[in-house]
Every structure is written in structure tokens, then in C-alpha cells.
PDB file of C-alpha atoms in Angstrom:
ATOM      1  CA  MET A   1      34.102 -21.551  14.238  1.00 53.00           C
ATOM      2  CA  TYR A   2      35.835 -18.773  12.262  1.00 53.00           C
ATOM      3  CA  LYS A   3      37.352 -21.309   9.868  1.00 55.00           C
ATOM      4  CA  ILE A   4      33.962 -22.955   9.297  1.00 51.00           C
ATOM      5  CA  LEU A   5      32.384 -19.604   8.438  1.00 49.00           C
ATOM      6  CA  VAL A   6      35.171 -18.807   5.963  1.00 45.00           C
ATOM      7  CA  CYS A   7      34.660 -22.146   4.193  1.00 52.00           C
ATOM      8  CA  ALA A   8      30.901 -21.688   4.059  1.00 46.00           C
ATOM      9  CA  VAL A   9      31.246 -18.269   2.439  1.00 43.00           C
ATOM     10  CA  LEU A  10      33.634 -19.663  -0.187  1.00 44.00           C
ATOM     11  CA  VAL A  11      31.847 -22.899  -1.087  1.00 41.00           C
ATOM     12  CA  LEU A  12      28.108 -22.294  -0.729  1.00 42.00           C
ATOM     13  CA  PRO A  13      27.742 -19.994  -3.780  1.00 41.00           C
ATOM     14  CA  TYR A  14      29.139 -22.739  -6.023  1.00 41.00           C
ATOM     15  CA  VAL A  15      27.075 -25.479  -4.436  1.00 39.00           C
ATOM     16  CA  HIS A  16      23.939 -23.326  -4.804  1.00 38.00           C
ATOM     17  CA  SER A  17      24.720 -22.799  -8.510  1.00 38.00           C
ATOM     18  CA  LEU A  18      24.635 -26.519  -9.266  1.00 38.00           C
ATOM     19  CA  PRO A  19      21.398 -27.736 -10.868  1.00 38.00           C
ATOM     20  CA  VAL A  20      19.147 -30.184  -9.043  1.00 34.00           C
ATOM     21  CA  GLU A  21      18.638 -33.230 -11.240  1.00 34.00           C
ATOM     22  CA  GLN A  22      15.141 -34.721 -11.317  1.00 32.00           C
ATOM     23  CA  GLU A  23      13.653 -37.872 -12.764  1.00 34.00           C
ATOM     24  CA  ASN A  24      12.116 -37.607 -16.217  1.00 37.00           C
ATOM     25  CA  SER A  25       8.372 -37.069 -16.291  1.00 34.00           C
ATOM     26  CA  THR A  26       5.717 -36.687 -18.948  1.00 34.00           C
ATOM     27  CA  SER A  27       3.049 -35.231 -16.655  1.00 29.00           C
ATOM     28  CA  TYR A  28       4.249 -31.674 -17.221  1.00 23.00           C
ATOM     29  CA  PHE A  29       2.445 -31.511 -20.591  1.00 22.00           C
ATOM     30  CA  ALA A  30      -0.944 -32.437 -19.193  1.00 22.00           C
ATOM     31  CA  HIS A  31      -2.313 -28.902 -19.048  1.00 21.00           C
ATOM     32  CA  PRO A  32      -0.598 -26.746 -21.667  1.00 24.00           C
ATOM     33  CA  MET A  33      -3.528 -24.284 -21.716  1.00 23.00           C
ATOM     34  CA  ASP A  34      -2.904 -23.462 -18.061  1.00 30.00           C
ATOM     35  CA  VAL A  35       0.527 -21.958 -18.607  1.00 36.00           C
ATOM     36  CA  HIS A  36       0.955 -18.228 -19.010  1.00 37.00           C
ATOM     37  CA  PHE A  37       3.066 -16.516 -21.651  1.00 35.00           C
ATOM     38  CA  THR A  38       6.318 -14.698 -21.124  1.00 38.00           C
ATOM     39  CA  GLY A  39       7.726 -11.958 -23.312  1.00 42.00           C
ATOM     40  CA  GLY A  40       4.433 -10.437 -24.363  1.00 40.00           C
ATOM     41  CA  SER A  41       2.459 -11.439 -27.443  1.00 41.00           C
ATOM     42  CA  THR A  42       3.020 -14.967 -28.762  1.00 46.00           C
ATOM     43  CA  ARG A  43       1.235 -15.474 -32.046  1.00 52.00           C
ATOM     44  CA  ILE A  44       1.819 -17.332 -35.291  1.00 60.00           C
ATOM     45  CA  ILE A  45      -0.546 -15.747 -37.806  1.00 58.00           C
ATOM     46  CA  GLY A  46      -1.410 -17.515 -41.044  1.00 57.00           C
ATOM     47  CA  GLY A  47       0.709 -20.525 -40.152  1.00 70.00           C
ATOM     48  CA  GLU A  48      -0.071 -24.183 -40.615  1.00 81.00           C
ATOM     49  CA  GLU A  49       0.666 -27.351 -38.701  1.00 84.00           C
ATOM     50  CA  VAL A  50       4.080 -28.675 -39.690  1.00 88.00           C
ATOM     51  CA  GLU A  51       4.890 -32.292 -40.394  1.00 88.00           C
ATOM     52  CA  ALA A  52       5.438 -34.136 -37.122  1.00 88.00           C
ATOM     53  CA  HIS A  53       9.134 -34.249 -36.155  1.00 90.00           C
ATOM     54  CA  ALA A  54      10.233 -32.285 -39.207  1.00 93.00           C
ATOM     55  CA  TYR A  55      12.056 -29.991 -36.772  1.00 96.00           C
ATOM     56  CA  PRO A  56      13.630 -32.411 -34.249  1.00 96.00           C
ATOM     57  CA  PHE A  57      15.629 -29.631 -32.575  1.00 97.00           C
ATOM     58  CA  GLN A  58      12.533 -27.733 -31.375  1.00 96.00           C
ATOM     59  CA  ALA A  59      12.177 -27.623 -27.586  1.00 95.00           C
ATOM     60  CA  VAL A  60       9.236 -26.872 -25.294  1.00 93.00           C
ATOM     61  CA  LEU A  61      10.121 -24.888 -22.166  1.00 93.00           C
ATOM     62  CA  LEU A  62       7.792 -24.826 -19.160  1.00 92.00           C
ATOM     63  CA  ILE A  63       9.252 -22.282 -16.778  1.00 94.00           C
ATOM     64  CA  TYR A  64       8.329 -22.162 -13.083  1.00 95.00           C
ATOM     65  CA  LYS A  65       8.862 -19.263 -10.717  1.00 93.00           C
ATOM     66  CA  GLY A  66       7.004 -19.563  -7.406  1.00 93.00           C
ATOM     67  CA  GLU A  67       3.329 -20.024  -8.282  1.00 90.00           C
ATOM     68  CA  ALA A  68       3.755 -18.614 -11.801  1.00 89.00           C
ATOM     69  CA  GLU A  69       4.222 -20.706 -14.939  1.00 88.00           C
ATOM     70  CA  TYR A  70       5.520 -19.506 -18.295  1.00 88.00           C
ATOM     71  CA  PHE A  71       5.777 -21.008 -21.779  1.00 88.00           C
ATOM     72  CA  CYS A  72       8.689 -20.523 -24.160  1.00 90.00           C
ATOM     73  CA  GLY A  73      10.323 -22.241 -27.071  1.00 92.00           C
ATOM     74  CA  GLY A  74      13.956 -23.110 -27.622  1.00 96.00           C
ATOM     75  CA  THR A  75      16.298 -25.155 -29.774  1.00 97.00           C
ATOM     76  CA  LEU A  76      18.623 -28.026 -28.949  1.00 98.00           C
ATOM     77  CA  ILE A  77      22.123 -26.997 -30.089  1.00 97.00           C
ATOM     78  CA  SER A  78      24.132 -29.891 -28.601  1.00 96.00           C
ATOM     79  CA  ASN A  79      23.536 -32.994 -26.518  1.00 95.00           C
ATOM     80  CA  ARG A  80      23.504 -30.821 -23.396  1.00 96.00           C
ATOM     81  CA  LEU A  81      22.431 -27.276 -24.359  1.00 97.00           C
ATOM     82  CA  VAL A  82      19.199 -25.531 -25.343  1.00 98.00           C
ATOM     83  CA  LEU A  83      19.237 -22.040 -26.839  1.00 98.00           C
ATOM     84  CA  THR A  84      16.436 -19.596 -25.999  1.00 96.00           C
ATOM     85  CA  ALA A  85      15.706 -15.927 -25.278  1.00 94.00           C
ATOM     86  CA  ALA A  86      17.010 -14.133 -22.184  1.00 95.00           C
ATOM     87  CA  HIS A  87      13.549 -12.777 -21.377  1.00 92.00           C
ATOM     88  CA  CYS A  88      12.400 -16.378 -20.875  1.00 92.00           C
ATOM     89  CA  VAL A  89      14.696 -16.811 -17.862  1.00 94.00           C
ATOM     90  CA  ILE A  90      15.373 -13.262 -16.677  1.00 92.00           C
ATOM     91  CA  MET A  91      12.889 -13.712 -13.816  1.00 93.00           C
ATOM     92  CA  LYS A  92      15.324 -16.312 -12.404  1.00 95.00           C
ATOM     93  CA  PRO A  93      12.987 -19.306 -12.461  1.00 95.00           C
ATOM     94  CA  ASP A  94      13.150 -21.979  -9.804  1.00 96.00           C
ATOM     95  CA  TYR A  95      13.348 -24.666 -12.465  1.00 97.00           C
ATOM     96  CA  ILE A  96      12.604 -25.316 -16.126  1.00 97.00           C
ATOM     97  CA  VAL A  97      11.028 -28.397 -17.689  1.00 96.00           C
ATOM     98  CA  VAL A  98      12.452 -29.008 -21.163  1.00 97.00           C
ATOM     99  CA  GLY A  99      10.497 -31.128 -23.636  1.00 95.00           C
ATOM    100  CA  LEU A 100      12.293 -32.606 -26.654  1.00 96.00           C
ATOM    101  CA  GLY A 101      10.810 -34.573 -29.548  1.00 94.00           C
ATOM    102  CA  VAL A 102       7.415 -32.952 -28.972  1.00 93.00           C
ATOM    103  CA  HIS A 103       4.866 -32.256 -31.714  1.00 87.00           C
ATOM    104  CA  SER A 104       1.524 -32.269 -29.916  1.00 85.00           C
ATOM    105  CA  LEU A 105       1.113 -30.698 -26.480  1.00 85.00           C
ATOM    106  CA  LYS A 106      -2.058 -32.678 -25.769  1.00 82.00           C
ATOM    107  CA  GLU A 107      -0.466 -36.114 -25.907  1.00 77.00           C
ATOM    108  CA  VAL A 108       2.883 -37.727 -25.208  1.00 76.00           C
ATOM    109  CA  GLY A 109       4.086 -39.117 -28.509  1.00 75.00           C
ATOM    110  CA  THR A 110       6.802 -41.573 -29.399  1.00 83.00           C
ATOM    111  CA  GLY A 111      10.314 -40.321 -28.761  1.00 89.00           C
ATOM    112  CA  VAL A 112       9.378 -37.528 -26.327  1.00 93.00           C
ATOM    113  CA  LEU A 113      11.926 -36.747 -23.625  1.00 95.00           C
ATOM    114  CA  THR A 114      11.365 -34.370 -20.705  1.00 95.00           C
ATOM    115  CA  LEU A 115      14.078 -33.148 -18.372  1.00 96.00           C
ATOM    116  CA  GLN A 116      14.076 -30.749 -15.444  1.00 97.00           C
ATOM    117  CA  THR A 117      16.905 -28.319 -14.794  1.00 97.00           C
ATOM    118  CA  SER A 118      17.737 -25.181 -12.869  1.00 96.00           C
ATOM    119  CA  ASP A 119      20.987 -24.570 -14.757  1.00 96.00           C
ATOM    120  CA  TYR A 120      20.720 -21.626 -17.153  1.00 96.00           C
ATOM    121  CA  VAL A 121      22.523 -18.426 -18.053  1.00 95.00           C
ATOM    122  CA  ALA A 122      21.118 -15.261 -19.653  1.00 95.00           C
ATOM    123  CA  HIS A 123      23.310 -12.734 -21.418  1.00 96.00           C
ATOM    124  CA  SER A 124      24.596 -10.303 -18.794  1.00 94.00           C
ATOM    125  CA  GLY A 125      23.877  -7.394 -21.144  1.00 95.00           C
ATOM    126  CA  TYR A 126      20.200  -8.202 -21.659  1.00 95.00           C
ATOM    127  CA  ASN A 127      18.048  -5.072 -21.586  1.00 91.00           C
ATOM    128  CA  GLY A 128      14.312  -5.576 -21.272  1.00 87.00           C
ATOM    129  CA  ASP A 129      13.558  -2.020 -22.374  1.00 84.00           C
ATOM    130  CA  THR A 130      15.562  -2.050 -25.606  1.00 84.00           C
ATOM    131  CA  PHE A 131      15.462  -5.828 -26.196  1.00 87.00           C
ATOM    132  CA  GLN A 132      19.211  -5.990 -26.652  1.00 94.00           C
ATOM    133  CA  ASN A 133      21.201  -9.202 -26.031  1.00 97.00           C
ATOM    134  CA  ASP A 134      18.030 -11.299 -25.767  1.00 95.00           C
ATOM    135  CA  ILE A 135      19.758 -14.679 -25.651  1.00 97.00           C
ATOM    136  CA  ALA A 136      20.181 -17.423 -23.050  1.00 97.00           C
ATOM    137  CA  LEU A 137      21.433 -20.981 -22.679  1.00 98.00           C
ATOM    138  CA  ILE A 138      19.841 -23.796 -20.691  1.00 97.00           C
ATOM    139  CA  ARG A 139      22.003 -26.724 -19.628  1.00 97.00           C
ATOM    140  CA  LEU A 140      20.294 -30.104 -19.418  1.00 97.00           C
ATOM    141  CA  PRO A 141      20.990 -32.321 -16.390  1.00 96.00           C
ATOM    142  CA  GLN A 142      22.338 -35.092 -18.619  1.00 95.00           C
ATOM    143  CA  ASN A 143      23.523 -35.697 -22.154  1.00 96.00           C
ATOM    144  CA  VAL A 144      20.658 -36.597 -24.467  1.00 97.00           C
ATOM    145  CA  THR A 145      20.873 -39.332 -27.055  1.00 96.00           C
ATOM    146  CA  PHE A 146      20.106 -38.180 -30.568  1.00 97.00           C
ATOM    147  CA  THR A 147      17.284 -40.030 -32.312  1.00 96.00           C
ATOM    148  CA  GLU A 148      15.081 -39.464 -35.350  1.00 95.00           C
ATOM    149  CA  TYR A 149      12.896 -37.336 -33.037  1.00 96.00           C
ATOM    150  CA  ILE A 150      15.672 -35.419 -31.245  1.00 97.00           C
ATOM    151  CA  GLN A 151      18.511 -33.735 -33.156  1.00 97.00           C
ATOM    152  CA  PRO A 152      20.558 -30.531 -32.723  1.00 98.00           C
ATOM    153  CA  VAL A 153      19.986 -27.545 -34.989  1.00 98.00           C
ATOM    154  CA  GLN A 154      22.670 -26.044 -37.193  1.00 97.00           C
ATOM    155  CA  LEU A 155      23.445 -22.476 -36.146  1.00 97.00           C
ATOM    156  CA  ALA A 156      24.238 -19.698 -38.598  1.00 97.00           C
ATOM    157  CA  ASN A 157      27.817 -18.462 -38.706  1.00 94.00           C
ATOM    158  CA  GLY A 158      29.860 -16.032 -40.707  1.00 92.00           C
ATOM    159  CA  ILE A 159      28.708 -12.623 -41.961  1.00 92.00           C
ATOM    160  CA  ASN A 160      25.654 -13.508 -44.063  1.00 94.00           C
ATOM    161  CA  LYS A 161      22.804 -11.116 -43.169  1.00 95.00           C
ATOM    162  CA  TYR A 162      20.183 -13.225 -45.022  1.00 97.00           C
ATOM    163  CA  GLU A 163      18.511 -10.061 -46.331  1.00 96.00           C
ATOM    164  CA  GLY A 164      15.692 -10.919 -48.735  1.00 96.00           C
ATOM    165  CA  ASP A 165      15.822 -14.627 -47.859  1.00 97.00           C
ATOM    166  CA  LYS A 166      12.698 -16.637 -47.161  1.00 95.00           C
ATOM    167  CA  ALA A 167      12.573 -17.762 -43.550  1.00 94.00           C
ATOM    168  CA  THR A 168      10.405 -20.026 -41.391  1.00 92.00           C
ATOM    169  CA  LEU A 169       9.267 -19.506 -37.818  1.00 89.00           C
ATOM    170  CA  ILE A 170       7.985 -22.476 -35.844  1.00 89.00           C
ATOM    171  CA  GLY A 171       6.316 -22.821 -32.481  1.00 86.00           C
ATOM    172  CA  TRP A 172       3.164 -23.435 -30.481  1.00 83.00           C
ATOM    173  CA  GLY A 173       2.382 -19.721 -30.236  1.00 70.00           C
ATOM    174  CA  GLN A 174      -1.105 -18.254 -30.166  1.00 56.00           C
ATOM    175  CA  THR A 175      -2.918 -18.393 -33.514  1.00 52.00           C
ATOM    176  CA  GLU A 176      -5.735 -16.225 -34.854  1.00 51.00           C
ATOM    177  CA  SER A 177      -8.438 -18.322 -33.217  1.00 50.00           C
ATOM    178  CA  VAL A 178      -6.998 -20.050 -30.155  1.00 49.00           C
ATOM    179  CA  SER A 179      -4.873 -19.008 -27.207  1.00 60.00           C
ATOM    180  CA  LEU A 180      -2.263 -21.725 -27.755  1.00 65.00           C
ATOM    181  CA  SER A 181      -1.818 -24.158 -30.608  1.00 74.00           C
ATOM    182  CA  LEU A 182      -1.687 -27.748 -29.403  1.00 82.00           C
ATOM    183  CA  VAL A 183       0.458 -28.799 -32.363  1.00 85.00           C
ATOM    184  CA  LEU A 184       3.690 -27.376 -33.722  1.00 89.00           C
ATOM    185  CA  ARG A 185       2.997 -24.794 -36.411  1.00 87.00           C
ATOM    186  CA  GLY A 186       5.088 -22.876 -38.915  1.00 89.00           C
ATOM    187  CA  VAL A 187       4.796 -19.722 -40.960  1.00 86.00           C
ATOM    188  CA  ASN A 188       6.936 -18.295 -43.742  1.00 88.00           C
ATOM    189  CA  ALA A 189       8.224 -14.729 -43.781  1.00 89.00           C
ATOM    190  CA  THR A 190      10.881 -12.672 -45.547  1.00 92.00           C
ATOM    191  CA  ILE A 191      13.976 -11.250 -43.859  1.00 96.00           C
ATOM    192  CA  MET A 192      14.256  -7.502 -44.334  1.00 95.00           C
ATOM    193  CA  THR A 193      17.198  -5.165 -43.967  1.00 97.00           C
ATOM    194  CA  ASN A 194      17.712  -3.612 -40.550  1.00 96.00           C
ATOM    195  CA  ASP A 195      17.511  -0.167 -42.146  1.00 96.00           C
ATOM    196  CA  ALA A 196      14.057  -0.951 -43.542  1.00 95.00           C
ATOM    197  CA  CYS A 197      13.017  -2.421 -40.202  1.00 93.00           C
ATOM    198  CA  GLY A 198      14.165   0.641 -38.267  1.00 92.00           C
ATOM    199  CA  ASN A 199      12.482   2.997 -40.730  1.00 92.00           C
ATOM    200  CA  VAL A 200       9.040   1.490 -40.129  1.00 88.00           C
ATOM    201  CA  ASN A 201       8.389   4.032 -37.366  1.00 86.00           C
ATOM    202  CA  PRO A 202      10.291   5.951 -34.661  1.00 89.00           C
ATOM    203  CA  THR A 203       9.710   3.223 -32.066  1.00 86.00           C
ATOM    204  CA  TYR A 204      11.470   0.609 -34.196  1.00 89.00           C
ATOM    205  CA  LYS A 205      14.185   3.137 -35.024  1.00 91.00           C
ATOM    206  CA  GLU A 206      14.982   3.462 -31.316  1.00 90.00           C
ATOM    207  CA  VAL A 207      15.552  -0.229 -30.648  1.00 91.00           C
ATOM    208  CA  ILE A 208      16.770  -1.950 -33.840  1.00 94.00           C
ATOM    209  CA  ARG A 209      20.500  -2.731 -33.708  1.00 95.00           C
ATOM    210  CA  PRO A 210      22.883  -4.976 -35.715  1.00 96.00           C
ATOM    211  CA  MET A 211      22.183  -7.693 -33.113  1.00 97.00           C
ATOM    212  CA  HIS A 212      18.591  -7.897 -34.400  1.00 96.00           C
ATOM    213  CA  ILE A 213      17.123  -9.517 -37.487  1.00 96.00           C
ATOM    214  CA  CYS A 214      13.655  -8.582 -38.776  1.00 93.00           C
ATOM    215  CA  THR A 215      10.987 -10.305 -40.856  1.00 90.00           C
ATOM    216  CA  TYR A 216       7.730  -9.287 -42.466  1.00 83.00           C
ATOM    217  CA  GLY A 217       4.801 -11.222 -43.861  1.00 68.00           C
ATOM    218  CA  THR A 218       2.180 -10.446 -46.490  1.00 60.00           C
ATOM    219  CA  GLY A 219      -1.178  -9.184 -45.240  1.00 54.00           C
ATOM    220  CA  THR A 220      -2.179 -11.171 -42.184  1.00 50.00           C
ATOM    221  CA  VAL A 221       0.366 -13.889 -42.927  1.00 47.00           C
ATOM    222  CA  GLY A 222       3.194 -13.268 -40.529  1.00 48.00           C
ATOM    223  CA  VAL A 223       4.200 -13.402 -36.917  1.00 52.00           C
ATOM    224  CA  CYS A 224       4.131 -11.210 -33.850  1.00 49.00           C
ATOM    225  CA  SER A 225       6.774 -13.106 -31.946  1.00 38.00           C
ATOM    226  CA  GLY A 226       5.990 -16.794 -32.293  1.00 47.00           C
ATOM    227  CA  ASP A 227       7.026 -18.703 -29.222  1.00 72.00           C
ATOM    228  CA  SER A 228       9.415 -16.510 -27.266  1.00 85.00           C
ATOM    229  CA  GLY A 229      12.862 -18.080 -27.608  1.00 92.00           C
ATOM    230  CA  GLY A 230      11.889 -20.172 -30.620  1.00 92.00           C
ATOM    231  CA  PRO A 231      13.879 -20.333 -33.871  1.00 94.00           C
ATOM    232  CA  LEU A 232      13.896 -18.346 -37.087  1.00 95.00           C
ATOM    233  CA  LEU A 233      15.163 -20.670 -39.823  1.00 97.00           C
ATOM    234  CA  VAL A 234      16.589 -20.252 -43.300  1.00 97.00           C
ATOM    235  CA  ASP A 235      16.940 -23.575 -45.149  1.00 96.00           C
ATOM    236  CA  GLY A 236      16.936 -25.402 -41.812  1.00 96.00           C
ATOM    237  CA  VAL A 237      19.696 -23.226 -40.328  1.00 98.00           C
ATOM    238  CA  GLN A 238      18.799 -21.168 -37.256  1.00 98.00           C
ATOM    239  CA  VAL A 239      19.499 -17.509 -37.956  1.00 98.00           C
ATOM    240  CA  GLY A 240      17.439 -15.916 -35.175  1.00 97.00           C
ATOM    241  CA  ILE A 241      15.799 -16.323 -31.762  1.00 95.00           C
ATOM    242  CA  THR A 242      12.262 -14.990 -31.374  1.00 90.00           C
ATOM    243  CA  SER A 243      12.501 -11.816 -29.312  1.00 90.00           C
ATOM    244  CA  PHE A 244       9.649  -9.338 -29.768  1.00 84.00           C
ATOM    245  CA  GLY A 245       6.936  -7.938 -32.015  1.00 76.00           C
ATOM    246  CA  THR A 246       3.862  -5.717 -31.938  1.00 70.00           C
ATOM    247  CA  GLU A 247       0.682  -6.572 -30.068  1.00 63.00           C
ATOM    248  CA  ILE A 248      -1.492  -6.507 -33.210  1.00 58.00           C
ATOM    249  CA  CYS A 249      -0.172  -8.705 -36.016  1.00 54.00           C
ATOM    250  CA  THR A 250      -2.615  -7.452 -38.626  1.00 50.00           C
ATOM    251  CA  LEU A 251      -0.899  -4.067 -38.608  1.00 59.00           C
ATOM    252  CA  GLY A 252       1.833  -5.663 -40.705  1.00 66.00           C
ATOM    253  CA  MET A 253       4.637  -4.578 -38.395  1.00 78.00           C
ATOM    254  CA  PRO A 254       7.974  -6.460 -38.468  1.00 84.00           C
ATOM    255  CA  SER A 255       8.808  -9.256 -36.051  1.00 85.00           C
ATOM    256  CA  VAL A 256      12.218  -9.001 -34.442  1.00 89.00           C
ATOM    257  CA  PHE A 257      14.688 -11.745 -33.531  1.00 93.00           C
ATOM    258  CA  THR A 258      18.084 -11.982 -31.898  1.00 96.00           C
ATOM    259  CA  ARG A 259      20.645 -12.415 -34.699  1.00 98.00           C
ATOM    260  CA  ILE A 260      22.614 -15.631 -34.127  1.00 98.00           C
ATOM    261  CA  THR A 261      25.731 -14.536 -36.022  1.00 97.00           C
ATOM    262  CA  GLU A 262      26.214 -11.599 -33.629  1.00 97.00           C
ATOM    263  CA  PHE A 263      26.497 -13.989 -30.667  1.00 97.00           C
ATOM    264  CA  GLN A 264      28.723 -16.800 -31.913  1.00 95.00           C
ATOM    265  CA  ASP A 265      31.440 -16.010 -29.370  1.00 95.00           C
ATOM    266  CA  TRP A 266      28.934 -15.638 -26.529  1.00 96.00           C
ATOM    267  CA  ILE A 267      27.371 -19.015 -27.305  1.00 95.00           C
ATOM    268  CA  ALA A 268      30.821 -20.631 -27.333  1.00 92.00           C
ATOM    269  CA  ARG A 269      31.734 -19.023 -24.000  1.00 89.00           C
ATOM    270  CA  GLY A 270      28.378 -19.953 -22.482  1.00 82.00           C
ATOM    271  CA  ALA A 271      28.808 -23.556 -23.582  1.00 80.00           C
ATOM    272  CA  ALA A 272      32.188 -23.589 -21.831  1.00 77.00           C
ATOM    273  CA  THR A 273      30.591 -22.404 -18.550  1.00 69.00           C
ATOM    274  CA  THR A 274      29.498 -25.882 -17.707  1.00 46.00           C
ATOM    275  CA  HIS A 275      27.862 -27.558 -14.802  1.00 49.00           C
ATOM    276  CA  ASP A 276      30.950 -29.786 -14.699  1.00 48.00           C
ATOM    277  CA  ALA A 277      33.158 -26.721 -14.288  1.00 46.00           C
ATOM    278  CA  LEU A 278      31.038 -25.478 -11.389  1.00 49.00           C
ATOM    279  CA  HIS A 279      31.130 -28.935  -9.840  1.00 50.00           C
ATOM    280  CA  PHE A 280      34.915 -29.094 -10.201  1.00 44.00           C
ATOM    281  CA  THR A 281      35.296 -25.654  -8.582  1.00 47.00           C
ATOM    282  CA  ALA A 282      33.085 -26.665  -5.662  1.00 50.00           C
ATOM    283  CA  VAL A 283      35.047 -29.880  -5.127  1.00 47.00           C
ATOM    284  CA  VAL A 284      38.384 -28.046  -5.213  1.00 46.00           C
ATOM    285  CA  LEU A 285      37.165 -25.441  -2.713  1.00 48.00           C
ATOM    286  CA  LEU A 286      35.825 -28.163  -0.417  1.00 53.00           C
ATOM    287  CA  ALA A 287      39.180 -29.924  -0.510  1.00 54.00           C
ATOM    288  CA  LEU A 288      40.993 -26.689   0.315  1.00 51.00           C
ATOM    289  CA  CYS A 289      38.570 -26.010   3.158  1.00 57.00           C
ATOM    290  CA  PHE A 290      39.095 -29.432   4.698  1.00 53.00           C
ATOM    291  CA  SER A 291      42.825 -28.889   4.512  1.00 56.00           C
ATOM    292  CA  TYR A 292      42.387 -25.443   6.092  1.00 54.00           C
ATOM    293  CA  LEU A 293      40.143 -26.756   8.888  1.00 58.00           C
ATOM    294  CA  PHE A 294      42.347 -29.622   9.972  1.00 56.00           C
ATOM    295  CA  ASN A 295      45.783 -28.040   9.677  1.00 58.00           C
TER     296      ASN A 295
END
């Protein structure tokens, strides 16, 4: 009995960490208006509907924790990984439904793929009070096949700060008139320096760090936070992950994103922490346990 208990203690944590694979389903998008929002305000102000499938890396995330449901955005960065914000998964959801190739939330279009997973990792240094390290990875239960509707995004690298560049935020976030847009929308904004962002007021000064990237719009054209976890793009390259913004967009306050170039190493390490590695570890431990039990 002692040997059995020892094996259980060693193996069960790895077995529990493995995602439960589910069959694909399209029913999860039947009631998009019923999902709640995570990460506070989610608005795209002054934006317009984008051309269908112009952003084939955009992902819909329906996040389930007990009886609660949450809505986030994300981006496909490989045939197995989706990038999003840590605050989208910090509640340790039971499972996440990932939609790829989606433009309209009210109908299942051509090329849409939905997958369910419980395999995700948030940055261990995420701080919900200061919004630092707001980044996470979601691992899909299978490799996806790239099509004209589903493609990975190019991530920013190097030391470019993109200050003064024109950027685009996309998502299904709340607009001026409705609680959730049923079609993918986009809005243009300008990337500002972190010094200018921090000097907006003392509250921004407290939280803005090099790991952040800020944007501003003109008048009421801008964003509060778009879809939490969604992308900030410069010439089609993802430079940021939607993190936080003010409650009232019309105040003209900056929107803040997680800066991709500050997390290149973390993304690489997270991609290496694979489901396959967990599976291999569990198998090895099981083999050792069997040897231990019967010798």
C-alpha cells in the first residue's frame, strides 16, 4: 500500500495537468451575447467592421469557470499555440473553447474551426493590481491546418519601440452602441512613448513599465481595451496584447498593451513547455512506478 501511495503522489499531478481533448463543435457560438467580459471594459470606439478573414490569426476565446463564462480575444502564433492575456486565464478556467477563422459571432462561416482545451499557462509574474506580465499561452489539443481562413500572426522582435507608428486594434469588443459587436471590428490608433503615457496622470505613472505599450486615438476614435487578449498590430505584425484601459473611452485616456518584444524569451520557453513534454514525464514516472511496485 505504501508503494502505491508513493506512485500516486508522483504521477497524479502530471496526469491532472494533461488537457482533456474534446470533439470539435460549432454550438459554442450560438449565444455570444450571453457571455460575460473579463478584464474590465472591452470597447472598440470609432471602429469599423473589417474585411472578413483579413486577419486570419484572430482567435475567439470562450472561457468557462464553473457557472461563469468569459469572452476574450487571442492570436494564433503557431499550429498549436494561441497567445492571449494572463488576466483571461488567471481564474484557472475549467476549459476554454477556441474559435479560429471566425468573422461573425452570429453564424458559423466557411473555414471556422473550434477546439476545446484545458491546457494553458499564464506568466508566473502576472500582477492584477499593476497589470505587469499580462501574457499567457493556450495550447490547442491538436495541430491545426493552415488555410486561407486560419494563419499564424507574425510577432514583433528586436528592439523597435514603434513610437509614433500607426497601429490597428481588432476584436469583437463593446462598441459605442451595443454590448458586443457580432462582427470583427478594427480601429486605428497611434503608439505613444511610455514617458508620455506615464505622464498622463499619477495613476498611469504608477503602473506603466517598459513591458507596456500605449496608444491614443483622436477624440472619440480610440479604444479602452478592445477584446482582452486581442492583438495590437503595426503593418500586420503583432506588437502588443490588449491589457487594460480606462472605463470611459471619451476621456481620451491611453489604452495599454503588453509589449511583445519584452516577452520573446518567455514565449519561446512557454512554447517549449508542451503537452507532449507533460505526457512524456507522466509516462516515464508510470514506468518507474511499475518497476518500483513489482521489484
